[in-house]
Coordinates of C-alpha atoms and ligand atoms in Angstrom, one line a residue:
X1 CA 18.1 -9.0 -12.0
X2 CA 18.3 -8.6 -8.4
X3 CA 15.7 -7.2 -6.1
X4 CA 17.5 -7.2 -2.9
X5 CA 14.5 -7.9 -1.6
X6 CA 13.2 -11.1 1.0
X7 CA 10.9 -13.8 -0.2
X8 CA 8.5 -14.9 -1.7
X9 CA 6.7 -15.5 1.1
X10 CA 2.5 -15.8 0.2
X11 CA 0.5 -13.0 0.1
X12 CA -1.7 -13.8 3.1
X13 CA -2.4 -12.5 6.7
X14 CA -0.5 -15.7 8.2
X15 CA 2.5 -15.4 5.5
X16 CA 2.9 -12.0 6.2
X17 CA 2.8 -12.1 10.1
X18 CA 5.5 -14.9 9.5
X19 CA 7.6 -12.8 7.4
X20 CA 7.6 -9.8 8.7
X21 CA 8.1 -9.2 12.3
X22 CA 9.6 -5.7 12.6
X23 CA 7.2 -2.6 12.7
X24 CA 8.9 -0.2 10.0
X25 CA 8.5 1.7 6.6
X26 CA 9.7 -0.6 3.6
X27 CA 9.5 -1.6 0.1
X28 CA 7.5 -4.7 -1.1
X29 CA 7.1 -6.5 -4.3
X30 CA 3.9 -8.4 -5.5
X31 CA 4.1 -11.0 -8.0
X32 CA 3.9 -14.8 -8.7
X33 CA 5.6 -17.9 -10.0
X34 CA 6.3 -18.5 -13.7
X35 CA 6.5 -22.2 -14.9
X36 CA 9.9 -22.2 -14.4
X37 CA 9.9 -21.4 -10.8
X38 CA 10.8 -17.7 -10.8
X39 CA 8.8 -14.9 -9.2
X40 CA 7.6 -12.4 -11.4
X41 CA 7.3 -8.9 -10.0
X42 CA 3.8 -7.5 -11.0
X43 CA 3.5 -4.3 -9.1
X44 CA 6.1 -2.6 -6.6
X45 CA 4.7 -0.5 -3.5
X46 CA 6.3 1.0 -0.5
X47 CA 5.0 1.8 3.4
X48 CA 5.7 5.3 4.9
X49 CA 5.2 3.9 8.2
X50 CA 4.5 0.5 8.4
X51 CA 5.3 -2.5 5.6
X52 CA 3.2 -4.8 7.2
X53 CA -0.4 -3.2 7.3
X54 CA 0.4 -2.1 3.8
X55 CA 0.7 -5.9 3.2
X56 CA -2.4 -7.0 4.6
X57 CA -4.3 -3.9 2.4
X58 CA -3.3 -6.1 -0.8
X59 CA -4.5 -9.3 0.3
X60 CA -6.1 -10.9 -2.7
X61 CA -4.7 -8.9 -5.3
X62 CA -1.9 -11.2 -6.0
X63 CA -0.3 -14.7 -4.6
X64 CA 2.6 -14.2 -3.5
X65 CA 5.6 -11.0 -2.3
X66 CA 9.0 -10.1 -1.6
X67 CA 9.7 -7.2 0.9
X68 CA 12.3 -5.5 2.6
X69 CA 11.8 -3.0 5.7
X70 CA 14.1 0.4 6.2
X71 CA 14.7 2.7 8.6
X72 CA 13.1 5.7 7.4
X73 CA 10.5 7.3 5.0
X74 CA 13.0 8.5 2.6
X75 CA 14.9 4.9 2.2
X76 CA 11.2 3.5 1.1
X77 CA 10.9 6.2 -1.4
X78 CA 14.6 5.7 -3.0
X79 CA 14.1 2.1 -3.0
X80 CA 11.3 2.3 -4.6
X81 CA 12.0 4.2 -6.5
X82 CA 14.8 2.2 -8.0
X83 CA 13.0 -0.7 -8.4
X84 CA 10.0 0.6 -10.1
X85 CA 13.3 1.8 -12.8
X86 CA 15.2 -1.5 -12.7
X87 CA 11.9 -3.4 -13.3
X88 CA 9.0 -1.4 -14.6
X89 CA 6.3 -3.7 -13.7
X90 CA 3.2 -3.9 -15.4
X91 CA 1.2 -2.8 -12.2
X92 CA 2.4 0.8 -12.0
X93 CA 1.7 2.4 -14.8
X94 CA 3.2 5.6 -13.5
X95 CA 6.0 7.1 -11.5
X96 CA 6.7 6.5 -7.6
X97 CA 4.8 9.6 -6.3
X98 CA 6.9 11.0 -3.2
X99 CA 5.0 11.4 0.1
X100 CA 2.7 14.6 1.1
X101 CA 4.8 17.4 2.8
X102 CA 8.5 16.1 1.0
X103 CA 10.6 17.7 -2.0
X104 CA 12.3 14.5 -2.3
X105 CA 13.4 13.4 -6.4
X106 CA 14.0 9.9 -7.9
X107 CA 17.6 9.1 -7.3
X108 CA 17.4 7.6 -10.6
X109 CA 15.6 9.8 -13.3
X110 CA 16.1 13.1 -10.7
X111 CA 12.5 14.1 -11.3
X112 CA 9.7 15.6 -8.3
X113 CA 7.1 13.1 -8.9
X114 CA 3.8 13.7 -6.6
X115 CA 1.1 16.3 -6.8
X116 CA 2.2 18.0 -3.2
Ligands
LIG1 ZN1 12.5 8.1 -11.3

């Protein structure tokens, strides 16, 4: 299956100011290698504002991530969104919640996920 997303690159503050130059919301993937080479998405997370100090928050929880950066809020979400369907990683055990203040749905299982 496809991500669409960039990477690996390792999960480290020199690997993520190498791979990500742009300040923008975005999608990321954390994960590592299996013995045959192929990164293994673990737990998918998204930026509101900005992928990269997102990145650096999750230093040390895993080796290595894939990313992609968007134009706005609501891309992040969808995206998200989509991969936490196409992959359902181990590390979220629930649901993509949207951000505070939105009505936004999944575009994939057309639910309101969040608490606001
Ligand atoms: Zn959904």
């Amino acid at each position: 299956m496809k991500s669409g997303l960039l990477g690996p690159y390792r999960l480290t503050v020199d690997g993520i100011g190498e791979a990500v130059k742009e300040k923008a919301p975005g999608v990321f993937a954390l994960g590592h290698e299996d013995f045959q080479g192929r990164f293994r998405i673990t737990h998918i997370g998204r930026s509101d504002d900005e992928l990269k100090s997102s990145l650096r928050d999750m230093i040390g929880t895993s080796g290595l991530f894939k990313y992609i950066t968007v134009e706005t809020s609501k891309e992040a979400f969808e995206k998200q969104c989509e991969l936490f369907h196409m992959f359902k990683p181990p590390g979220n055990s629930l649901h993509p919640d949207r951000p505070p203040g939105t009505n936004w749905t999944c575009p994939r299982c057309m639910q309101r996920h969040g608490r606001w």
